[in-house]
Tab-separated table of N, CA and C in Angstrom:
chain	number	residue	atom	x	y	z
A	1019	MET	N	3.326	48.075	10.404
A	1019	MET	CA	3.680	46.720	10.017
A	1019	MET	C	3.748	45.806	11.231
A	1020	VAL	N	4.415	46.260	12.293
A	1020	VAL	CA	4.537	45.451	13.510
A	1020	VAL	C	3.171	45.259	14.147
A	1021	GLU	N	2.357	46.313	14.102
A	1021	GLU	CA	1.014	46.217	14.675
A	1021	GLU	C	0.165	45.183	13.926
A	1022	GLU	N	0.313	45.140	12.605
A	1022	GLU	CA	-0.427	44.170	11.791
A	1022	GLU	C	-0.003	42.740	12.119
A	1023	VAL	N	1.297	42.531	12.318
A	1023	VAL	CA	1.804	41.201	12.658
A	1023	VAL	C	1.334	40.794	14.047
A	1024	LEU	N	1.352	41.718	14.993
A	1024	LEU	CA	0.885	41.401	16.344
A	1024	LEU	C	-0.606	41.092	16.371
A	1025	LYS	N	-1.380	41.770	15.525
A	1025	LYS	CA	-2.804	41.472	15.432
A	1025	LYS	C	-3.048	40.121	14.764
A	1026	ALA	N	-2.132	39.699	13.911
A	1026	ALA	CA	-2.300	38.439	13.181
A	1026	ALA	C	-2.008	37.223	14.053
A	1027	ILE	N	-1.301	37.387	15.156
A	1027	ILE	CA	-0.961	36.250	16.019
A	1027	ILE	C	-2.200	35.565	16.583
A	1028	PRO	N	-3.201	36.278	17.115
A	1028	PRO	CA	-4.411	35.575	17.585
A	1028	PRO	C	-5.177	34.877	16.462
A	1029	VAL	N	-5.150	35.443	15.261
A	1029	VAL	CA	-5.796	34.803	14.113
A	1029	VAL	C	-5.087	33.486	13.811
A	1030	PHE	N	-3.776	33.515	13.823
A	1030	PHE	CA	-2.959	32.323	13.594
A	1030	PHE	C	-3.258	31.248	14.638
A	1031	LEU	N	-3.271	31.640	15.905
A	1031	LEU	CA	-3.479	30.672	16.988
A	1031	LEU	C	-4.888	30.079	16.970
A	1032	SER	N	-5.880	30.900	16.713
A	1032	SER	CA	-7.246	30.367	16.695
A	1032	SER	C	-7.492	29.496	15.468
A	1033	SER	N	-6.808	29.769	14.367
A	1033	SER	CA	-6.943	28.922	13.181
A	1033	SER	C	-6.304	27.561	13.377
A	1034	MET	N	-5.407	27.449	14.316
A	1034	MET	CA	-4.809	26.156	14.618
A	1034	MET	C	-5.848	25.224	15.237
A	1035	LEU	N	-6.808	25.778	15.952
A	1035	LEU	CA	-7.814	24.975	16.635
A	1035	LEU	C	-9.100	24.827	15.832
A	1036	LYS	N	-9.612	25.912	15.297
A	1036	LYS	CA	-10.846	25.873	14.500
A	1036	LYS	C	-10.688	26.864	13.354
A	1037	PHE	N	-10.779	26.369	12.156
A	1037	PHE	CA	-10.428	27.129	10.964
A	1037	PHE	C	-11.266	28.385	10.783
A	1038	ILE	N	-12.566	28.315	10.985
A	1038	ILE	CA	-13.457	29.446	10.716
A	1038	ILE	C	-13.199	30.626	11.654
A	1039	LEU	N	-12.582	30.363	12.796
A	1039	LEU	CA	-12.309	31.449	13.731
A	1039	LEU	C	-11.293	32.447	13.179
A	1040	GLY	N	-10.415	32.001	12.300
A	1040	GLY	CA	-9.405	32.886	11.714
A	1040	GLY	C	-10.002	34.045	10.937
A	1041	PRO	N	-10.833	33.779	9.925
A	1041	PRO	CA	-11.441	34.897	9.192
A	1041	PRO	C	-12.331	35.788	10.065
A	1042	LEU	N	-13.057	35.177	10.990
A	1042	LEU	CA	-13.918	35.986	11.867
A	1042	LEU	C	-13.090	36.908	12.745
A	1043	GLU	N	-12.036	36.364	13.311
A	1043	GLU	CA	-11.194	37.176	14.180
A	1043	GLU	C	-10.404	38.209	13.381
A	1044	GLY	N	-9.969	37.846	12.185
A	1044	GLY	CA	-9.253	38.802	11.336
A	1044	GLY	C	-10.115	39.996	10.987
A	1045	TYR	N	-11.382	39.735	10.684
A	1045	TYR	CA	-12.291	40.843	10.391
A	1045	TYR	C	-12.539	41.679	11.650
A	1046	GLY	N	-12.707	40.994	12.765
A	1046	GLY	CA	-12.950	41.721	14.017
A	1046	GLY	C	-11.776	42.586	14.439
A	1047	LEU	N	-10.570	42.186	14.100
A	1047	LEU	CA	-9.369	42.957	14.434
A	1047	LEU	C	-9.008	43.966	13.352
A	1048	HIS	N	-9.830	44.069	12.302
A	1048	HIS	CA	-9.624	45.002	11.179
A	1048	HIS	C	-8.289	44.754	10.481
A	1049	LEU	N	-7.957	43.479	10.289
A	1049	LEU	CA	-6.760	43.135	9.543
A	1049	LEU	C	-7.020	43.250	8.048
A	1050	HIS	N	-5.963	43.410	7.304
A	1050	HIS	CA	-6.064	43.408	5.848
A	1050	HIS	C	-6.489	42.017	5.393
A	1051	PHE	N	-7.198	41.946	4.280
A	1051	PHE	CA	-7.700	40.684	3.748
A	1051	PHE	C	-6.577	39.667	3.556
A	1052	VAL	N	-5.485	40.087	2.955
A	1052	VAL	CA	-4.375	39.168	2.667
A	1052	VAL	C	-3.733	38.679	3.966
A	1053	THR	N	-3.596	39.541	4.935
A	1053	THR	CA	-3.026	39.145	6.222
A	1053	THR	C	-3.904	38.091	6.899
A	1054	THR	N	-5.199	38.272	6.824
A	1054	THR	CA	-6.126	37.303	7.409
A	1054	THR	C	-6.019	35.956	6.704
A	1055	VAL	N	-5.964	35.961	5.390
A	1055	VAL	CA	-5.863	34.712	4.627
A	1055	VAL	C	-4.561	33.993	4.953
A	1056	VAL	N	-3.451	34.716	4.946
A	1056	VAL	CA	-2.145	34.098	5.212
A	1056	VAL	C	-2.076	33.572	6.646
A	1057	SER	N	-2.600	34.312	7.603
A	1057	SER	CA	-2.589	33.865	9.004
A	1057	SER	C	-3.462	32.633	9.199
A	1058	THR	N	-4.599	32.597	8.531
A	1058	THR	CA	-5.504	31.455	8.643
A	1058	THR	C	-4.878	30.203	8.039
A	1059	ILE	N	-4.296	30.333	6.861
A	1059	ILE	CA	-3.634	29.193	6.218
A	1059	ILE	C	-2.455	28.727	7.071
A	1060	SER	N	-1.673	29.657	7.565
A	1060	SER	CA	-0.499	29.295	8.379
A	1060	SER	C	-0.906	28.575	9.649
A	1061	GLY	N	-1.957	29.044	10.306
A	1061	GLY	CA	-2.411	28.397	11.524
A	1061	GLY	C	-2.847	26.967	11.290
A	1062	MET	N	-3.627	26.750	10.226
A	1062	MET	CA	-4.064	25.386	9.937
A	1062	MET	C	-2.882	24.508	9.578
A	1063	MET	N	-1.967	25.022	8.787
A	1063	MET	CA	-0.857	24.193	8.321
A	1063	MET	C	0.119	23.839	9.445
A	1064	VAL	N	0.269	24.689	10.441
A	1064	VAL	CA	1.109	24.323	11.586
A	1064	VAL	C	0.493	23.138	12.323
A	1065	SER	N	-0.825	23.147	12.504
A	1065	SER	CA	-1.502	21.999	13.122
A	1065	SER	C	-1.356	20.760	12.265
A	1066	VAL	N	-1.532	20.915	10.970
A	1066	VAL	CA	-1.431	19.773	10.061
A	1066	VAL	C	-0.025	19.182	10.090
A	1067	ILE	N	0.990	20.027	10.041
A	1067	ILE	CA	2.371	19.543	10.066
A	1067	ILE	C	2.669	18.838	11.383
A	1068	ALA	N	2.261	19.448	12.479
A	1068	ALA	CA	2.540	18.847	13.789
A	1068	ALA	C	1.875	17.489	13.937
A	1069	PHE	N	0.615	17.391	13.560
A	1069	PHE	CA	-0.098	16.133	13.748
A	1069	PHE	C	0.192	15.124	12.637
A	1070	THR	N	0.690	15.565	11.515
A	1070	THR	CA	1.106	14.614	10.487
A	1070	THR	C	2.361	13.879	10.937
A	1071	PHE	N	3.276	14.617	11.519
A	1071	PHE	CA	4.540	13.997	11.902
A	1071	PHE	C	4.507	13.368	13.288
A	1072	PHE	N	3.599	13.827	14.152
A	1072	PHE	CA	3.505	13.251	15.489
A	1072	PHE	C	2.197	12.495	15.710
A	1073	GLY	N	1.369	12.370	14.691
A	1073	GLY	CA	0.076	11.693	14.810
A	1073	GLY	C	0.207	10.210	15.112
A	1074	GLU	N	1.154	9.559	14.455
A	1074	GLU	CA	1.372	8.132	14.712
A	1074	GLU	C	1.800	7.914	16.157
A	1075	TRP	N	2.688	8.762	16.634
A	1075	TRP	CA	3.161	8.651	18.013
A	1075	TRP	C	2.006	8.856	18.991
A	1076	LEU	N	1.176	9.854	18.732
A	1076	LEU	CA	0.023	10.101	19.599
A	1076	LEU	C	-0.924	8.909	19.611
A	1077	ARG	N	-1.155	8.350	18.439
A	1077	ARG	CA	-2.082	7.228	18.357
A	1077	ARG	C	-1.535	6.017	19.094
A	1078	HIS	N	-0.270	5.735	18.913
A	1078	HIS	CA	0.302	4.544	19.534
A	1078	HIS	C	0.522	4.704	21.037
A	1079	VAL	N	0.971	5.866	21.454
A	1079	VAL	CA	1.320	6.044	22.859
A	1079	VAL	C	0.127	6.484	23.701
A	1080	LEU	N	-0.525	7.547	23.299
A	1080	LEU	CA	-1.573	8.123	24.146
A	1080	LEU	C	-2.919	7.435	23.994
A	1081	PHE	N	-3.375	7.262	22.769
A	1081	PHE	CA	-4.715	6.728	22.567
A	1081	PHE	C	-4.841	5.277	22.998
A	1082	LYS	N	-3.815	4.481	22.755
A	1082	LYS	CA	-3.900	3.083	23.165
A	1082	LYS	C	-3.874	2.937	24.676
A	1083	ARG	N	-3.293	3.904	25.354
A	1083	ARG	CA	-3.259	3.863	26.810
A	1083	ARG	C	-4.622	4.191	27.403
A	1084	PHE	N	-5.316	5.146	26.808
A	1084	PHE	CA	-6.571	5.613	27.392
A	1084	PHE	C	-7.821	5.004	26.765
A	1085	PHE	N	-7.738	4.599	25.512
A	1085	PHE	CA	-8.897	4.059	24.820
A	1085	PHE	C	-8.604	2.620	24.412
A	1086	HIS	N	-9.341	1.699	24.984
A	1086	HIS	CA	-9.147	0.292	24.674
A	1086	HIS	C	-10.188	-0.150	23.658
A	1087	LYS	N	-9.801	-1.058	22.768
A	1087	LYS	CA	-10.749	-1.586	21.792
A	1087	LYS	C	-11.776	-2.458	22.489
A	1088	LYS	N	-12.973	-2.343	22.038
A	1088	LYS	CA	-14.048	-3.169	22.574
A	1088	LYS	C	-14.378	-4.236	21.547
A	1089	ASP	N	-14.696	-5.413	22.007
A	1089	ASP	CA	-15.003	-6.521	21.109
A	1089	ASP	C	-16.489	-6.552	20.780
A	1090	LYS	N	-16.984	-5.477	20.190
A	1090	LYS	CA	-18.383	-5.395	19.807
A	1090	LYS	C	-18.474	-5.261	18.297
A	1091	GLU	N	-19.599	-5.697	17.785
A	1091	GLU	CA	-19.872	-5.493	16.368
A	1091	GLU	C	-20.222	-4.020	16.157
A	1092	PRO	N	-19.767	-3.425	15.053
A	1092	PRO	CA	-20.117	-2.028	14.812
A	1092	PRO	C	-21.612	-1.858	14.552
A	1093	ASP	N	-22.156	-0.820	15.120
A	1093	ASP	CA	-23.570	-0.508	14.938
A	1093	ASP	C	-23.724	0.340	13.682
A	1094	PRO	N	-24.444	-0.133	12.664
A	1094	PRO	CA	-24.543	0.636	11.415
A	1094	PRO	C	-25.305	1.946	11.575
A	1095	ASN	N	-26.018	2.126	12.673
A	1095	ASN	CA	-26.772	3.358	12.880
A	1095	ASN	C	-25.967	4.444	13.562
A	1096	LYS	N	-24.762	4.118	14.018
A	1096	LYS	CA	-23.936	5.125	14.678
A	1096	LYS	C	-23.446	6.145	13.667
A	1097	LYS	N	-23.249	7.373	14.116
A	1097	LYS	CA	-22.819	8.441	13.228
A	1097	LYS	C	-21.433	8.171	12.650
A	1098	SER	N	-20.539	7.589	13.420
A	1098	SER	CA	-19.193	7.339	12.907
A	1098	SER	C	-19.233	6.365	11.742
A	1099	ASN	N	-20.141	5.402	11.765
A	1099	ASN	CA	-20.252	4.456	10.665
A	1099	ASN	C	-20.949	5.081	9.453
A	1100	ARG	N	-21.756	6.080	9.676
A	1100	ARG	CA	-22.393	6.776	8.564
A	1100	ARG	C	-21.375	7.617	7.801
A	1101	PHE	N	-20.366	8.108	8.496
A	1101	PHE	CA	-19.341	8.921	7.859
A	1101	PHE	C	-18.295	8.063	7.166
A	1102	SER	N	-18.184	6.787	7.546
A	1102	SER	CA	-17.143	5.928	6.993
A	1102	SER	C	-17.344	5.654	5.505
A	1103	TRP	N	-18.570	5.682	5.008
A	1103	TRP	CA	-18.790	5.496	3.577
A	1103	TRP	C	-18.164	6.634	2.795
A	1104	PHE	N	-18.207	7.852	3.360
A	1104	PHE	CA	-17.613	9.011	2.692
A	1104	PHE	C	-16.100	8.858	2.607
A	1105	ILE	N	-15.491	8.399	3.705
A	1105	ILE	CA	-14.047	8.197	3.723
A	1105	ILE	C	-13.659	7.106	2.732
A	1106	ALA	N	-14.443	6.044	2.673
A	1106	ALA	CA	-14.137	4.964	1.739
A	1106	ALA	C	-14.272	5.418	0.286
A	1107	LYS	N	-15.217	6.295	0.008
A	1107	LYS	CA	-15.450	6.729	-1.364
A	1107	LYS	C	-14.477	7.818	-1.810
A	1108	TYR	N	-14.234	8.813	-0.961
A	1108	TYR	CA	-13.444	9.968	-1.376
A	1108	TYR	C	-12.022	9.988	-0.809
A	1109	GLY	N	-11.754	9.246	0.219
A	1109	GLY	CA	-10.409	9.108	0.756
A	1109	GLY	C	-9.811	10.398	1.289
A	1110	LEU	N	-8.531	10.564	1.050
A	1110	LEU	CA	-7.790	11.699	1.586
A	1110	LEU	C	-8.288	13.029	1.030
A	1111	SER	N	-8.643	13.071	-0.240
A	1111	SER	CA	-9.112	14.334	-0.814
A	1111	SER	C	-10.425	14.784	-0.164
A	1112	GLY	N	-11.302	13.857	0.145
A	1112	GLY	CA	-12.551	14.204	0.820
A	1112	GLY	C	-12.332	14.669	2.245
A	1113	VAL	N	-11.427	13.986	2.947
A	1113	VAL	CA	-11.109	14.392	4.323
A	1113	VAL	C	-10.484	15.781	4.324
A	1114	ALA	N	-9.559	16.027	3.399
A	1114	ALA	CA	-8.908	17.339	3.321
A	1114	ALA	C	-9.913	18.428	2.965
A	1115	PHE	N	-10.837	18.125	2.069
A	1115	PHE	CA	-11.834	19.104	1.658
A	1115	PHE	C	-12.765	19.472	2.809
A	1116	LEU	N	-13.135	18.494	3.623
A	1116	LEU	CA	-14.084	18.743	4.711
A	1116	LEU	C	-13.436	19.222	6.007
A	1117	THR	N	-12.122	19.107	6.117
A	1117	THR	CA	-11.459	19.476	7.365
A	1117	THR	C	-11.744	20.912	7.801
A	1118	PRO	N	-11.564	21.931	6.965
A	1118	PRO	CA	-11.846	23.293	7.442
A	1118	PRO	C	-13.325	23.561	7.704
A	1119	VAL	N	-14.202	22.836	7.033
A	1119	VAL	CA	-15.629	23.121	7.160
A	1119	VAL	C	-16.240	22.439	8.378
A	1120	PHE	N	-16.061	21.132	8.495
A	1120	PHE	CA	-16.725	20.373	9.548
A	1120	PHE	C	-15.789	19.901	10.649
A	1121	LEU	N	-14.578	19.580	10.292
A	1121	LEU	CA	-13.626	19.058	11.269
A	1121	LEU	C	-12.690	20.181	11.709
A	1122	THR	N	-11.952	19.944	12.748
A	1122	THR	CA	-10.901	20.878	13.121
A	1122	THR	C	-9.637	20.476	12.378
A	1123	PRO	N	-8.660	21.378	12.245
A	1123	PRO	CA	-7.409	20.972	11.604
A	1123	PRO	C	-6.759	19.780	12.307
A	1124	ILE	N	-6.887	19.712	13.608
A	1124	ILE	CA	-6.303	18.598	14.363
A	1124	ILE	C	-7.060	17.306	14.062
A	1125	GLY	N	-8.374	17.328	14.141
A	1125	GLY	CA	-9.178	16.135	13.897
A	1125	GLY	C	-9.062	15.643	12.472
A	1126	GLY	N	-9.072	16.558	11.510
A	1126	GLY	CA	-8.937	16.170	10.121
A	1126	GLY	C	-7.581	15.564	9.814
A	1127	THR	N	-6.542	16.093	10.438
A	1127	THR	CA	-5.205	15.560	10.208
A	1127	THR	C	-5.052	14.181	10.824
A	1128	ILE	N	-5.575	13.991	12.014
A	1128	ILE	CA	-5.510	12.672	12.643
A	1128	ILE	C	-6.275	11.656	11.797
A	1129	LEU	N	-7.412	12.061	11.256
A	1129	LEU	CA	-8.174	11.184	10.375
A	1129	LEU	C	-7.400	10.890	9.091
A	1130	ALA	N	-6.740	11.899	8.540
A	1130	ALA	CA	-5.944	11.702	7.320
A	1130	ALA	C	-4.749	10.787	7.580
A	1131	VAL	N	-4.110	10.945	8.729
A	1131	VAL	CA	-2.974	10.086	9.067
A	1131	VAL	C	-3.436	8.641	9.225
A	1132	SER	N	-4.636	8.448	9.742
A	1132	SER	CA	-5.134	7.089	9.935
A	1132	SER	C	-5.447	6.394	8.609
A	1133	LEU	N	-5.531	7.151	7.508
A	1133	LEU	CA	-5.765	6.567	6.196
A	1133	LEU	C	-4.493	5.972	5.593
A	1134	SER	N	-3.372	6.114	6.279
A	1134	SER	CA	-2.076	5.561	5.866
A	1134	SER	C	-1.622	6.080	4.507
A	1135	GLN	N	-1.769	7.358	4.294
A	1135	GLN	CA	-1.262	7.992	3.078
A	1135	GLN	C	0.131	8.556	3.364
A	1136	SER	N	0.861	8.936	2.320
A	1136	SER	CA	2.186	9.512	2.530
A	1136	SER	C	2.047	10.905	3.147
A	1137	LYS	N	3.044	11.283	3.908
A	1137	LYS	CA	3.012	12.577	4.603
A	1137	LYS	C	3.002	13.735	3.606
A	1138	LYS	N	3.740	13.595	2.506
A	1138	LYS	CA	3.756	14.644	1.481
A	1138	LYS	C	2.370	14.846	0.878
A	1139	LYS	N	1.678	13.750	0.645
A	1139	LYS	CA	0.343	13.819	0.062
A	1139	LYS	C	-0.640	14.473	1.030
A	1140	ILE	N	-0.549	14.131	2.309
A	1140	ILE	CA	-1.417	14.747	3.320
A	1140	ILE	C	-1.166	16.246	3.374
A	1141	LEU	N	0.098	16.650	3.411
A	1141	LEU	CA	0.426	18.075	3.480
A	1141	LEU	C	-0.057	18.818	2.234
A	1142	LEU	N	0.105	18.225	1.076
A	1142	LEU	CA	-0.326	18.872	-0.165
A	1142	LEU	C	-1.843	19.045	-0.197
A	1143	TYR	N	-2.577	17.989	0.080
A	1143	TYR	CA	-4.033	18.062	0.036
A	1143	TYR	C	-4.574	19.035	1.085
A	1144	MET	N	-4.007	18.995	2.270
A	1144	MET	CA	-4.462	19.910	3.324
A	1144	MET	C	-4.119	21.356	2.978
A	1145	PHE	N	-2.978	21.588	2.337
A	1145	PHE	CA	-2.607	22.948	1.946
A	1145	PHE	C	-3.563	23.480	0.883
A	1146	ILE	N	-3.866	22.662	-0.107
A	1146	ILE	CA	-4.803	23.088	-1.151
A	1146	ILE	C	-6.165	23.396	-0.540
A	1147	SER	N	-6.616	22.551	0.361
A	1147	SER	CA	-7.888	22.779	1.036
A	1147	SER	C	-7.855	24.046	1.884
A	1148	ALA	N	-6.751	24.265	2.593
A	1148	ALA	CA	-6.630	25.460	3.440
A	1148	ALA	C	-6.654	26.732	2.607
A	1149	VAL	N	-5.962	26.743	1.481
A	1149	VAL	CA	-5.952	27.930	0.618
A	1149	VAL	C	-7.352	28.192	0.072
A	1150	PHE	N	-7.998	27.153	-0.428
A	1150	PHE	CA	-9.339	27.316	-0.989
A	1150	PHE	C	-10.315	27.847	0.054
A	1151	TRP	N	-10.390	27.170	1.204
A	1151	TRP	CA	-11.375	27.561	2.207
A	1151	TRP	C	-11.017	28.879	2.895
A	1152	ALA	N	-9.742	29.204	3.010
A	1152	ALA	CA	-9.373	30.508	3.582
A	1152	ALA	C	-9.846	31.632	2.681
A	1153	LEU	N	-9.678	31.465	1.383
A	1153	LEU	CA	-10.160	32.492	0.455
A	1153	LEU	C	-11.690	32.588	0.485
A	1154	VAL	N	-12.365	31.446	0.521
A	1154	VAL	CA	-13.832	31.444	0.529
A	1154	VAL	C	-14.366	32.059	1.817
A	1155	PHE	N	-13.911	31.558	2.964
A	1155	PHE	CA	-14.430	32.041	4.245
A	1155	PHE	C	-14.085	33.501	4.482
A	1156	THR	N	-12.856	33.890	4.177
A	1156	THR	CA	-12.454	35.276	4.407
A	1156	THR	C	-13.225	36.210	3.485
A	1157	SER	N	-13.435	35.813	2.243
A	1157	SER	CA	-14.222	36.645	1.319
A	1157	SER	C	-15.650	36.820	1.818
A	1158	ILE	N	-16.254	35.733	2.258
A	1158	ILE	CA	-17.631	35.812	2.758
A	1158	ILE	C	-17.714	36.699	3.993
A	1159	VAL	N	-16.809	36.496	4.934
A	1159	VAL	CA	-16.837	37.281	6.170
A	1159	VAL	C	-16.609	38.762	5.878
A	1160	TYR	N	-15.632	39.070	5.025
A	1160	TYR	CA	-15.339	40.474	4.732
A	1160	TYR	C	-16.443	41.128	3.903
A	1161	LEU	N	-17.057	40.372	3.002
A	1161	LEU	CA	-18.162	40.948	2.224
A	1161	LEU	C	-19.409	41.140	3.069
A	1162	LEU	N	-19.763	40.134	3.871
A	1162	LEU	CA	-20.941	40.267	4.721
A	1162	LEU	C	-20.726	41.278	5.839
A	1163	GLY	N	-19.502	41.445	6.268
A	1163	GLY	CA	-19.210	42.411	7.320
A	1163	GLY	C	-19.390	43.839	6.871
A	1164	ARG	N	-19.286	44.069	5.580
A	1164	ARG	CA	-19.438	45.426	5.050
A	1164	ARG	C	-20.888	45.803	4.788
A	1165	LEU	N	-21.780	44.829	4.820
A	1165	LEU	CA	-23.195	45.132	4.608
A	1165	LEU	C	-23.737	45.922	5.786
A	1166	ASP	N	-24.631	46.818	5.480
A	1166	ASP	CA	-25.261	47.584	6.549
A	1166	ASP	C	-26.264	46.703	7.265
A	1167	VAL	N	-26.169	46.685	8.573
A	1167	VAL	CA	-27.087	45.898	9.388
A	1167	VAL	C	-28.351	46.743	9.592
A	1168	PRO	N	-29.515	46.199	9.296
A	1168	PRO	CA	-30.746	46.964	9.505
A	1168	PRO	C	-30.895	47.377	10.972
A	1169	GLU	N	-31.582	48.482	11.170
A	1169	GLU	CA	-31.771	49.013	12.511
A	1169	GLU	C	-32.468	48.032	13.435
A	1170	ILE	N	-33.338	47.219	12.894
A	1170	ILE	CA	-34.098	46.286	13.740
A	1170	ILE	C	-33.190	45.223	14.349
A	1171	LEU	N	-32.083	44.901	13.688
A	1171	LEU	CA	-31.163	43.897	14.202
A	1171	LEU	C	-30.129	44.458	15.162
A	1172	ARG	N	-30.016	45.752	15.235
A	1172	ARG	CA	-29.009	46.365	16.119
A	1172	ARG	C	-29.449	46.372	17.514
């Protein structure tokens, strides 16, 4: 039991930074499926909680100090403006859904906080997304990991 918990700590820590690393590392450490899922969800949610409650402070104190607004017209061909239509259409639920797949838990939470939604709503949507994607990613990794690798690929 203690060995399983100690093995789950790196899964937890790596899931705080990049969600997909949790299932990959859990499989690599031969953790139980449920332990990997719980560690991955916990890692993402610690990042989400931290940046939900301290995201405003970070934006006001740190980002305004280092990043100054420029008085330029937005370029419609920039990638950030191409993604803004998605945020406008799907809002917090879309950001929460895409956070484990494309964004990091930190980046997705900062983006969700910038949408000015309630903290409870951000935590709920991110938790639902974390549970869904942890089950999907961990299932895929554990199922594909059990397949026999052809000799030519070894």
